[in-house]
Coordinates of C-alpha atoms in Angstrom, one line a residue:
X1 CA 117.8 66.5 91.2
X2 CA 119.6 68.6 93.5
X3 CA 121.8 70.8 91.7
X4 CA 118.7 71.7 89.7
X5 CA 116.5 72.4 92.5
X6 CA 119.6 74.6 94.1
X7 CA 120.0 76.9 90.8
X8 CA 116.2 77.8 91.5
X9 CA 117.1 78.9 94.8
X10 CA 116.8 82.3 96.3
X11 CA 119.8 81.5 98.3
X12 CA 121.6 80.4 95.8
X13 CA 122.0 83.3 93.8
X14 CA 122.6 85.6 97.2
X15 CA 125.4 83.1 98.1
X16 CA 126.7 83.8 94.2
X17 CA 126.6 87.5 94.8
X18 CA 128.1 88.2 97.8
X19 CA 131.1 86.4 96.8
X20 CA 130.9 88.1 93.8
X21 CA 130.8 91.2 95.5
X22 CA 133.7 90.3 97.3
X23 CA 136.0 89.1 94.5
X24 CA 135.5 92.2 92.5
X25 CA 136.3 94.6 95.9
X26 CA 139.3 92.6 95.9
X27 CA 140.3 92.7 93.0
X28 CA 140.4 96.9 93.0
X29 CA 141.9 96.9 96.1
X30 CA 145.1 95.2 94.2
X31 CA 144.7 96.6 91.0
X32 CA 147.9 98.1 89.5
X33 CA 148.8 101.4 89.6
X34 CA 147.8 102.5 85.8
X35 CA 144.2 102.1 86.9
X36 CA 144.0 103.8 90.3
X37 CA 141.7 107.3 89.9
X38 CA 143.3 110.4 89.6
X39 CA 143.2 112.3 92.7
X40 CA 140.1 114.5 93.0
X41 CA 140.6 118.6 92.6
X42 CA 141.1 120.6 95.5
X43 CA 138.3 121.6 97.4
X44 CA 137.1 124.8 97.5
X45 CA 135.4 126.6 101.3
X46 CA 132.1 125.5 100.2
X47 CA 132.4 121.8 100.1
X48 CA 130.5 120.2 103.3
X49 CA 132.3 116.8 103.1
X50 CA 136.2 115.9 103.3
X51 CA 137.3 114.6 100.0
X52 CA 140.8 113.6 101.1
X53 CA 142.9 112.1 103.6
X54 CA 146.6 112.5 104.2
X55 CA 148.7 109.4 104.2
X56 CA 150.1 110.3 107.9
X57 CA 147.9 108.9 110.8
X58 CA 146.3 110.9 113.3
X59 CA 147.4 112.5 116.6
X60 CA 146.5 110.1 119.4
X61 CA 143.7 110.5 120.4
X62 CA 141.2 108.4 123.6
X63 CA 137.2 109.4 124.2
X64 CA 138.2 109.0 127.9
X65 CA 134.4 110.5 128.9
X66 CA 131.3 108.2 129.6
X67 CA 129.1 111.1 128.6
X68 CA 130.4 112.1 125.3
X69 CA 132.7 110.8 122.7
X70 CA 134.2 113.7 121.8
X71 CA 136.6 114.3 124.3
X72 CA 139.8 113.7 122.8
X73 CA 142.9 114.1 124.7
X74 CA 144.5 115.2 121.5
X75 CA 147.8 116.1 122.9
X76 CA 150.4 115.5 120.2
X77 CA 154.0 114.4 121.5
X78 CA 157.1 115.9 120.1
X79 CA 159.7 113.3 119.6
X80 CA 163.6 114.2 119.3
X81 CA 163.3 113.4 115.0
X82 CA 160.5 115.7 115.0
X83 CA 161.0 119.4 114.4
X84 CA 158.7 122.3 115.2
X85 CA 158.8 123.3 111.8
X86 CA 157.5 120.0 110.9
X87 CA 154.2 120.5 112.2
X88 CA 153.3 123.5 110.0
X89 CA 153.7 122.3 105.9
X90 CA 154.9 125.1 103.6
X91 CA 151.3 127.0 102.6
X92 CA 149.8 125.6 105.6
X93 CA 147.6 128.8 105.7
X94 CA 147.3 129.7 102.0
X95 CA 143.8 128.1 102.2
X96 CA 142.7 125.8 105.0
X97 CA 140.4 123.5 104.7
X98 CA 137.7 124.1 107.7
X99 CA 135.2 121.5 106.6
X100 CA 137.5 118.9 107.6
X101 CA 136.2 116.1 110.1
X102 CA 138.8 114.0 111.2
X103 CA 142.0 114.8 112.6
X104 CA 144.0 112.6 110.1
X105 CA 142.7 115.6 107.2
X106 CA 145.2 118.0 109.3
X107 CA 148.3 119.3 107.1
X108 CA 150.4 117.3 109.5
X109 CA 150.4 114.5 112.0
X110 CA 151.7 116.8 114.8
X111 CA 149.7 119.7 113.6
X112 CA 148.6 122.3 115.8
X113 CA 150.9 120.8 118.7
X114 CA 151.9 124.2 119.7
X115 CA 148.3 124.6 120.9
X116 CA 148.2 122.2 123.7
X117 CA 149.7 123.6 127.0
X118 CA 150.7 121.2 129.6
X119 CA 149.3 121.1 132.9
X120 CA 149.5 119.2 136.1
X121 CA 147.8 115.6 135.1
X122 CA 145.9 115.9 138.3
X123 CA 144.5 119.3 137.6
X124 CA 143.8 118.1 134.1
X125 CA 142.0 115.3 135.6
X126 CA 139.8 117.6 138.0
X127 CA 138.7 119.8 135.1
X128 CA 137.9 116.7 132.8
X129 CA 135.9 115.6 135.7
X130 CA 133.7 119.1 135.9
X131 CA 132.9 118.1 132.5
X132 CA 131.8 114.7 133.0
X133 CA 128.5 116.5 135.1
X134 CA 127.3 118.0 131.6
X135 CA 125.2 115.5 130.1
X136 CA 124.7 117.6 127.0
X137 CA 127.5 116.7 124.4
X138 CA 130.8 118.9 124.4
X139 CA 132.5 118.8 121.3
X140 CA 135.3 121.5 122.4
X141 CA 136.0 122.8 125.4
X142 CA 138.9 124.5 127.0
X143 CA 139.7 126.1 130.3
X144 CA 141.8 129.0 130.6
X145 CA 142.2 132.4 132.7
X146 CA 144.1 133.3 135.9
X147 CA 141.8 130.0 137.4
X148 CA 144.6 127.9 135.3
X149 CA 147.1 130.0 133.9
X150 CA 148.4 132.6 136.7
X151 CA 148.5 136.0 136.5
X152 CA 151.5 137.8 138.3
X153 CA 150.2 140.4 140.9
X154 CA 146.1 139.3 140.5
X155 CA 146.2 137.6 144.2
X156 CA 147.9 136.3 147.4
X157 CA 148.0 133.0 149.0
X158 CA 145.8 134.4 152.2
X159 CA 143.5 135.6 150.0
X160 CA 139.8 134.1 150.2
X161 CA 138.6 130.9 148.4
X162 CA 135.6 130.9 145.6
X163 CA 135.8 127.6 145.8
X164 CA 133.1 125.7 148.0
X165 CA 135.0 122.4 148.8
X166 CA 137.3 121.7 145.8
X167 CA 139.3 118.7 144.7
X168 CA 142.6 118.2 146.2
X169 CA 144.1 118.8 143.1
X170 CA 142.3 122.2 142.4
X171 CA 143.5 123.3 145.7
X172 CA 147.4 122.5 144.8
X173 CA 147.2 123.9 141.5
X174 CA 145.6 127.2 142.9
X175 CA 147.8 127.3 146.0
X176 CA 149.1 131.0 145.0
X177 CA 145.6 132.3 145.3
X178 CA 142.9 130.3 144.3
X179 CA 140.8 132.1 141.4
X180 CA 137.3 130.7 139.6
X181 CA 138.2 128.5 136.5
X182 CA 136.7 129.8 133.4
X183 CA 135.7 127.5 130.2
X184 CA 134.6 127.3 126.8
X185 CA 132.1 125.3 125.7
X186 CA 132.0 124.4 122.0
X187 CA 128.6 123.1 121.1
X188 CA 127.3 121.7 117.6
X189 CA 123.5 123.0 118.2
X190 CA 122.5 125.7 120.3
X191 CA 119.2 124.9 121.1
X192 CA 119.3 121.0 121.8
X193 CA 122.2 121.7 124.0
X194 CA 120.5 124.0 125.9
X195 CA 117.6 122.0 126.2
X196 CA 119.5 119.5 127.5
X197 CA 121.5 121.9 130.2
X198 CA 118.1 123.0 131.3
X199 CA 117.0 119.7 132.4
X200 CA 119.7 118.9 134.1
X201 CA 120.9 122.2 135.6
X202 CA 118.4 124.5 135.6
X203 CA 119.8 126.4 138.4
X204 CA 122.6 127.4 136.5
X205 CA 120.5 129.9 134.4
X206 CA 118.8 133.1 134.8
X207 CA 115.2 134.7 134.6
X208 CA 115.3 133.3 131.1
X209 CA 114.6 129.5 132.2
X210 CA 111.1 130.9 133.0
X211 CA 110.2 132.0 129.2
X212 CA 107.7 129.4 127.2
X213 CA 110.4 127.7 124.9
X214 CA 113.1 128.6 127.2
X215 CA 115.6 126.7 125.5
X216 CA 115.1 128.3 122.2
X217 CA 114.9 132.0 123.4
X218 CA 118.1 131.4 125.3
X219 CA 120.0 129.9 122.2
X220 CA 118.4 133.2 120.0
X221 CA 120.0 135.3 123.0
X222 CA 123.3 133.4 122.6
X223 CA 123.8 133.4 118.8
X224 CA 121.9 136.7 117.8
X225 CA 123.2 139.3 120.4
X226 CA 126.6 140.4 121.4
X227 CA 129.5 137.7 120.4
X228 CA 127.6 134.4 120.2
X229 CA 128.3 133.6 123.8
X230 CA 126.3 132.0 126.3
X231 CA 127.7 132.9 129.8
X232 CA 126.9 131.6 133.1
X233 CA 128.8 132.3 135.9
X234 CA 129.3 131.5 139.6
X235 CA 128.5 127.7 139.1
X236 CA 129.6 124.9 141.7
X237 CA 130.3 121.8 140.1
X238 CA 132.7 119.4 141.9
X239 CA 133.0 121.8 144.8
X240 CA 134.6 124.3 142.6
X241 CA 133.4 128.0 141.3
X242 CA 133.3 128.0 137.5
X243 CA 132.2 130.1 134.5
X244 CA 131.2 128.7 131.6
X245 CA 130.5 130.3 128.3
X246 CA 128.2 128.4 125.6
X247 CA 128.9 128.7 121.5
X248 CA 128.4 126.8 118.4
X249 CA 131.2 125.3 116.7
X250 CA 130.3 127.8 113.9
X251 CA 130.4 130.7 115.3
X252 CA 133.8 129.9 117.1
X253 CA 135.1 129.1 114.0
X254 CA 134.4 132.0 111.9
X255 CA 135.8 134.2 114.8
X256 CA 139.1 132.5 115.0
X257 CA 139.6 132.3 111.0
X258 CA 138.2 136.0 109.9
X259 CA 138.0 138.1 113.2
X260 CA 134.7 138.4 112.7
X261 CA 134.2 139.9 116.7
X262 CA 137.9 139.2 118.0
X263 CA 135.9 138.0 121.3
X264 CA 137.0 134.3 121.6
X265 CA 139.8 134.9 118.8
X266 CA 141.4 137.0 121.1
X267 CA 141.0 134.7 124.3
X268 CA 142.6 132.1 122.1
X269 CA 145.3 134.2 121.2
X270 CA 146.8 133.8 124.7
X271 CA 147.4 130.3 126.5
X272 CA 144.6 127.8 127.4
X273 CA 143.7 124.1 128.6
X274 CA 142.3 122.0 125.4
X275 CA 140.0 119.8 127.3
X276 CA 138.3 118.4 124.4
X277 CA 139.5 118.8 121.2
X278 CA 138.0 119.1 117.5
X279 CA 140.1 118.9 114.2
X280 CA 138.2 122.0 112.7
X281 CA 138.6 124.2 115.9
X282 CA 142.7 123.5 115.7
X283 CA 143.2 124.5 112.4
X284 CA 141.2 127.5 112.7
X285 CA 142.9 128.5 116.1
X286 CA 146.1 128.1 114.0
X287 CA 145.2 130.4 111.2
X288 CA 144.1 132.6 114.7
X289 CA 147.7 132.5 116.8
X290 CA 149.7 132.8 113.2
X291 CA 147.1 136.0 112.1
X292 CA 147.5 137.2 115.5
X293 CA 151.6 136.6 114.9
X294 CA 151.8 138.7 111.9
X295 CA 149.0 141.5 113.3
X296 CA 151.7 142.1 116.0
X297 CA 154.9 142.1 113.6
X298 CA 153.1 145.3 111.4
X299 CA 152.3 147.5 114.3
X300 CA 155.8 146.7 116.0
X301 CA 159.2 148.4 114.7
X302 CA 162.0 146.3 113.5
X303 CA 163.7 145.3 116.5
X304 CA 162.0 144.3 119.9
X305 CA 161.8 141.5 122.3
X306 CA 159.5 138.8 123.2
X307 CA 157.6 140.3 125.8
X308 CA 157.1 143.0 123.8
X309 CA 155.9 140.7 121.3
X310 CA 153.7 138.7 123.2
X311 CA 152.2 142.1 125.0
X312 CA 151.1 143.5 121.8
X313 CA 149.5 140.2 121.0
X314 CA 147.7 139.7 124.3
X315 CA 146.6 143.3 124.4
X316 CA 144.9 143.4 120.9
X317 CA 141.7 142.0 122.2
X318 CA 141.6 144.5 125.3
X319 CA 141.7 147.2 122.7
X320 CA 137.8 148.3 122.8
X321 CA 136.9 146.5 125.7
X322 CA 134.4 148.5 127.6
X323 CA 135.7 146.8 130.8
X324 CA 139.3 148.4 130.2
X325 CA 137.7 152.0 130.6
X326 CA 135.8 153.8 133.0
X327 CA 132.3 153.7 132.4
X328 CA 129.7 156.6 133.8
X329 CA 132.4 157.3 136.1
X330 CA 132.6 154.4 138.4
X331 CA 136.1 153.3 136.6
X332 CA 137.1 150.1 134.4
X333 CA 136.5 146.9 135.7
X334 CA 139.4 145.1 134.8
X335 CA 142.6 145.2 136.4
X336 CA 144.5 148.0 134.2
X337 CA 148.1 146.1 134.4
X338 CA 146.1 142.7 133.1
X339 CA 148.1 142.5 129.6
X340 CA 151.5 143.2 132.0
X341 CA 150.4 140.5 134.4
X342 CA 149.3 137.8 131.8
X343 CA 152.8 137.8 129.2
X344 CA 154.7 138.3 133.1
X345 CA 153.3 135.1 134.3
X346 CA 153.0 133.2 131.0
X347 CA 155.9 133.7 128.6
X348 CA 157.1 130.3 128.3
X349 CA 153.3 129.6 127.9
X350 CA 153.1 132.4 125.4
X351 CA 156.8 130.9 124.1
X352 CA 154.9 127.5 123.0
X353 CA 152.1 128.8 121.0
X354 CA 153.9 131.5 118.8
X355 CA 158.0 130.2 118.8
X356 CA 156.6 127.2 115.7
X357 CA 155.2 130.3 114.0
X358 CA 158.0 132.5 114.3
X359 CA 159.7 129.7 112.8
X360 CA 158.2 129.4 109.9
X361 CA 157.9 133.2 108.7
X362 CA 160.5 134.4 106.5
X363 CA 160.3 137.9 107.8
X364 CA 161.3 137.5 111.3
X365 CA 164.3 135.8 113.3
X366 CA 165.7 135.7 116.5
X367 CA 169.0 137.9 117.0
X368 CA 169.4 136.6 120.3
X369 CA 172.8 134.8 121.1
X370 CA 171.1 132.6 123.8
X371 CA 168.3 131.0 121.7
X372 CA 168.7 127.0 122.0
X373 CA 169.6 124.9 119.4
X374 CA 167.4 121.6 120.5
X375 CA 164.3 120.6 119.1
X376 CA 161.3 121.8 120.7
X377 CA 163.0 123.6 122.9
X378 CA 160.1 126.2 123.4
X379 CA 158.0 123.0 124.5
X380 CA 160.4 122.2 127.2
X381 CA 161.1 125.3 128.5
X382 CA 157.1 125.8 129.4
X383 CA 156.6 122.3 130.4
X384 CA 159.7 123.7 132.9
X385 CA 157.9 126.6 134.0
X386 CA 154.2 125.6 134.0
X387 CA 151.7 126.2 136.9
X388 CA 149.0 128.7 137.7
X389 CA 152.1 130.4 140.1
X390 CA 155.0 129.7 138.3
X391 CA 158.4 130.6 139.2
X392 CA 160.3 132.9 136.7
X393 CA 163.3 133.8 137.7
X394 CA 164.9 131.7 136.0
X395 CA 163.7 131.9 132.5
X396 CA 165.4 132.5 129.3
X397 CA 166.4 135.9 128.4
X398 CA 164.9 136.9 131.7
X399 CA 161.6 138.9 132.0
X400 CA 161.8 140.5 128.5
X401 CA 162.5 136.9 126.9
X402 CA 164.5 136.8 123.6
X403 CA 165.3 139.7 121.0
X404 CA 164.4 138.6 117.6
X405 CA 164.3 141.1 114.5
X406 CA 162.0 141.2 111.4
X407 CA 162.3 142.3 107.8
X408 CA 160.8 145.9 106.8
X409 CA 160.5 145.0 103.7
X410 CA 157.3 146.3 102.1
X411 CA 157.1 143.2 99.7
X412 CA 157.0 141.0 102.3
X413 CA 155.7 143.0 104.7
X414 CA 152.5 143.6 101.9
X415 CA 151.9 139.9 101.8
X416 CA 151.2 139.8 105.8
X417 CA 148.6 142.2 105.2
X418 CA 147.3 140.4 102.5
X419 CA 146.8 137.3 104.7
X420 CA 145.1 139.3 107.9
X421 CA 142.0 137.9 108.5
X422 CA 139.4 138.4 105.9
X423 CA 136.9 141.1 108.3
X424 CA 139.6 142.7 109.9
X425 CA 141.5 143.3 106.6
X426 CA 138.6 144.7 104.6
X427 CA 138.6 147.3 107.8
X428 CA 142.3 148.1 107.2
X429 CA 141.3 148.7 103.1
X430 CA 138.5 150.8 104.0
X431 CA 140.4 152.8 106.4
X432 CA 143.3 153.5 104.0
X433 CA 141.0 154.0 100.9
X434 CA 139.9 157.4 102.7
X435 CA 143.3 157.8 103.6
X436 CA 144.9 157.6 100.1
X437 CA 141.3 159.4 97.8
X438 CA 140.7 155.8 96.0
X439 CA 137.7 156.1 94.0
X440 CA 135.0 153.8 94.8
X441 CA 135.2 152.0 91.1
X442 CA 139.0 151.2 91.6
X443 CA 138.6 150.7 95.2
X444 CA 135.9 147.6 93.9
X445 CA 138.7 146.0 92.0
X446 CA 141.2 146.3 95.0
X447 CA 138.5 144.6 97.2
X448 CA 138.1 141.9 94.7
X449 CA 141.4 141.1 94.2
X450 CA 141.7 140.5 97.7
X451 CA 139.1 137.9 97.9
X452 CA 140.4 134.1 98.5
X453 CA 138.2 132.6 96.0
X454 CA 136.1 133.4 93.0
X455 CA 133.3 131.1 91.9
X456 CA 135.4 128.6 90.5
X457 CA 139.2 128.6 92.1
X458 CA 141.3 129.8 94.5
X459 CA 143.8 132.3 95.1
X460 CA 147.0 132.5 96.1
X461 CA 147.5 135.3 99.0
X462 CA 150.0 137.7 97.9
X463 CA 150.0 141.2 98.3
X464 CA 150.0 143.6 95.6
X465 CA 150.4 147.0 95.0
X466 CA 147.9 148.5 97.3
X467 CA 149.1 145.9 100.3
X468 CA 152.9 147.1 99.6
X469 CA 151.5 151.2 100.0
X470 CA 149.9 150.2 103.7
X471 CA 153.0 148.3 104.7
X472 CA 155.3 151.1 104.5
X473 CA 153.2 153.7 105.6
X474 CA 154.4 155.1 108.8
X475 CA 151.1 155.4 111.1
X476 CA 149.9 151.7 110.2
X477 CA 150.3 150.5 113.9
X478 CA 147.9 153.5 114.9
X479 CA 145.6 152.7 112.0
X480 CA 145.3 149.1 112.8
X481 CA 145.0 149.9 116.3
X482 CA 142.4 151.6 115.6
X483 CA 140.8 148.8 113.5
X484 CA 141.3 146.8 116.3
X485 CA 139.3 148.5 118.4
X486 CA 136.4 148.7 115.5
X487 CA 136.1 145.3 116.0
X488 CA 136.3 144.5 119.4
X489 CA 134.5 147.8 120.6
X490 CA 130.5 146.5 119.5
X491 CA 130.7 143.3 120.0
X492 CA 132.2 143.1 123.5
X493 CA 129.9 146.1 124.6
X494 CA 126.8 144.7 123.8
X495 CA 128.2 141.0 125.0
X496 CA 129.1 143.4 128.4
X497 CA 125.2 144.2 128.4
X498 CA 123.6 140.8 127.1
X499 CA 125.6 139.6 130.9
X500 CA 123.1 140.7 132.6
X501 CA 120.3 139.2 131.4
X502 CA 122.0 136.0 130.9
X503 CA 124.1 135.8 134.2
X504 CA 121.2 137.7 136.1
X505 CA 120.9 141.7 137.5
X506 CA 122.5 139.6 140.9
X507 CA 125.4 137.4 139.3
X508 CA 126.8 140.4 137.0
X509 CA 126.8 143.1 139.9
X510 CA 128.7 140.3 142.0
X511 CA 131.0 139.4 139.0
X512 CA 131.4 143.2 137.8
X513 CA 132.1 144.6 141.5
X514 CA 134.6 141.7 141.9
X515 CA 136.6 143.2 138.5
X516 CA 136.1 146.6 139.6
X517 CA 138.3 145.6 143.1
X518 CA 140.7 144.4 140.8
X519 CA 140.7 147.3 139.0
X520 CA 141.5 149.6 141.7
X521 CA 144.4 147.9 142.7
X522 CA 147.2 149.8 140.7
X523 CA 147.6 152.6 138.6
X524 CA 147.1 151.2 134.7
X525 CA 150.5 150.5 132.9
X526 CA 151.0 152.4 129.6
X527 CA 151.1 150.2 126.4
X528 CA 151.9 152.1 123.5
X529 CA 149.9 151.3 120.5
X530 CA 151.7 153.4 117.2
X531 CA 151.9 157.0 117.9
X532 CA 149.7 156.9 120.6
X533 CA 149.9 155.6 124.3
X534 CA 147.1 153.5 125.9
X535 CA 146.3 152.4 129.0
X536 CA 146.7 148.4 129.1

């Protein structure tokens, strides 16, 4: 009577469907190989969720904060089997994948190592520990400036403190002339993060705080005005001075992969401290260093050095910068040798983010004699000379690095300025379509064959016949430094004016007056940009 009574069971037919459940998810997982799906199609931009994972496991990665578990460590290690080349696929860039969510979708398992500076672990610690005091979630964040990364010639050892009562560590780190640290915040949504800031610190804001809805004016102020940066500046936390500038994942994003403003794209250009890392944010600051790369290469001639090299680079987003001129007058805020002092202080810095890249372009080599024949070598030689005073007199090639030489080409040449970044290139297209009396019909098929995708595929980046005519023309340094300056000019101007009602009439006279010492310090250092020469 009881076998009957069982079959009538509610339980009993649960009890025959989870194992049923279980036999027939076992029974795919070892099915043969005839009856495994085809993989899915490639994804095109649009797609919101990953559809694939590589085979190769992640970086390591730790949530080492209590606050947030996004904080990934997320420094890859370079072992002696592993190459730098390894760590960027052939076609890497041809069309990244920025919906990507996890760091195992990267094209490689050491992907984007280049990115990741090292740093004094007890320094790292300190700024992992300023942090730790937001309770609003960080999903990227790095630190950089002359606060980390030292600037030769931007301050003494006697000069005086910002710093309240810092951490031991700070102290040691800044011991050639302490500076305030500078960060990036990277924030998923604007508003709840400000919301969130504003309970907990509302000192740290301006005026605004006092507006009904404070937290949603201040996030329309951040993401509709100027570059989509929140700055507040002069903040103690820890016992040390900080600034700290506020911006949605989004926004970030699409500056580092199309140049949309050239703001943060061009901060990131130069070396920083990855606090927190995101999977999205380093393959977009990838496509950033290796556009940056190949923006330097056209408007350089075919031999030069490193430092010549990294210069241009660091100088592109100083082209346009309202506080590199004078203004009604009263002279440019910003110390006029800054480009000078940033590559003179940082080249192996500079060495680590751009040698990988080098690498892996056809069009450029180095020449030099002395280059190393060791793995990583770039790696070691910054790990060698890293600090925020770093001692350079021993470095290779000596202050002007390396000599490499590139390929004038115009194929190849055409195919770099094919893969600029999507805003800036359409700039350089419009500038040269005035330039050479393209029609306005046949200049519409030239800008849609330069698209990356149409509605239902995507295309390969090659540059064509129109690409291969701006290569070898003679002024295109002058021409894209001038659309250089298109782009940075606007954005940075009205960011320059959104300062002070975000930082507050007191903060931005304090943080402008401080610049504008700076500035006076030395006659500016020429930097010639094509034809023409520019103050740095």
């Amino acid at each position: 009577m009881a076998l009957p009574r069982l079959a009538t069971s509610p339980a009993y037919y649960s009890l025959v469907g989870a194992n049923s459940f279980v036999l027939g998810q076992t029974a795919w997982h070892y099915r043969p190989g005839f009856l495994s799906p085809r993989a899915p199609p490639k994804r095109t931009f649009q797609t919101s969720q990953a559809q694939h994972e590589q085979q190769t496991s992640p970086p390591s990665t730790s949530a080492s904060s209590t606050n947030s578990s996004s904080e990934h460590k997320a420094e890859p290690s370079i072992s002696s089997s592993s190459g730098s080349n390894q760590s960027l696929p052939p076609g890497w860039d041809d069309n990244p994948d920025y919906a990507i969510t996890n760091f195992s979708q990267l094209p490689h398992r050491e992907f984007g190592y280049n990115q990741h500076i090292k740093v004094n672990e007890d320094f790292k610690e300190a700024l992992r520990h300023i942090l730790w005091q937001f309770r609003a979630p960080i999903r990227y964040a790095v630190a950089y400036g002359s606060g980390v990364f030292g600037q030769s010639g931007t301050s003494k050892p006697g000069d005086l403190s910002p710093h309240p009562n810092p951490p031991k560590a700070v102290e040691e780190w800044q011991k050639g002339g302490a500076k305030v640290i500078d960060f990036i915040f990277g924030v998923s949504h604007t508003q709840h993060w400000h919301s969130l800031n504003l309970a907990q610190h509302p000192g740290h804001y301006s005026g605004l705080k006092y507006l009904p809805y404070a937290s949603a004016a201040i996030s329309r102020v951040q993401d509709d005005f100027g570059a989509g940066v929140y700055f507040n500046p002069f903040i103690t936390v820890n016992g040390t001075m900080i600034k700290y500038g506020v911006v949605n994942l989004d926004t970030l994003g699409k500056d580092l992969s199309d140049w949309s403003t050239l703001y943060l794209a061009g901060r990131m250009q130069k070396p920083v401290k990855i606090l927190r890392d995101d999977p999205r944010m380093r393959l977009a600051n990838q496509v950033n260093l290796i556009s940056a790369l190949r923006t330097a290469l056209l408007m350089l001639p075919e031999s030069f050095t490193e430092r010549q090299l990294y210069e241009r680079i660091a100088g592109l987003s100083y082209l346009g910068d309202p506080r590199m001129t004078s203004f009604l007058g009263m002279g440019a805020s910003e110390n006029p040798n800054k480009v000078s002092n940033i590559v003179g202080a940082q080249l192996p810095g500079f060495r680590q983010l751009y040698v990988p890249l080098i690498e892996n372009l056809p069009n450029v080599d180095f020449t030099d004699s002395r280059l190393p024949k060791e793995v990583a070598w770039e790696k070691q030689d910054a790990i060698r000379h890293t600090g925020s005073n770093p001692q350079l007199d021993n470095v290779l090639g000596g202050e002007s690095g390396l000599s490499l030489n590139q390929d004038m080409d115009p194929v190849k040449r055409g195919n770099m300025v094919r893969r600029l970044p999507k805003a800036f290139r359409r700039k350089l297209y419009f500038a040269y379509k005035k330039k050479f009396g393209i029609p306005g019909s046949a200049f519409s098929n030239v800008l849609e064959q330069s698209e990356d995708e149409t509605s239902d595929t995507l295309r390969r980046r090659e540059g064509g016949l129109f690409e291969r005519r701006i290569a070898g023309e003679s002024d295109l340094p002058e021409v894209m430094g001038k659309c250089v300056r298109a782009t940075v000019a606007w954005p940075s101007t009205s960011q320059t004016i959104k300062s002070a009602f975000t930082a507050g009439i007191g903060r931005s006279w304090k943080y402008w007056s401080e610049k504008r010492a700076k500035g006076k310090a030395k006659p500016a250092a020429s930097v010639v940009v094509g034809k023409e020469e520019k103050k740095a």
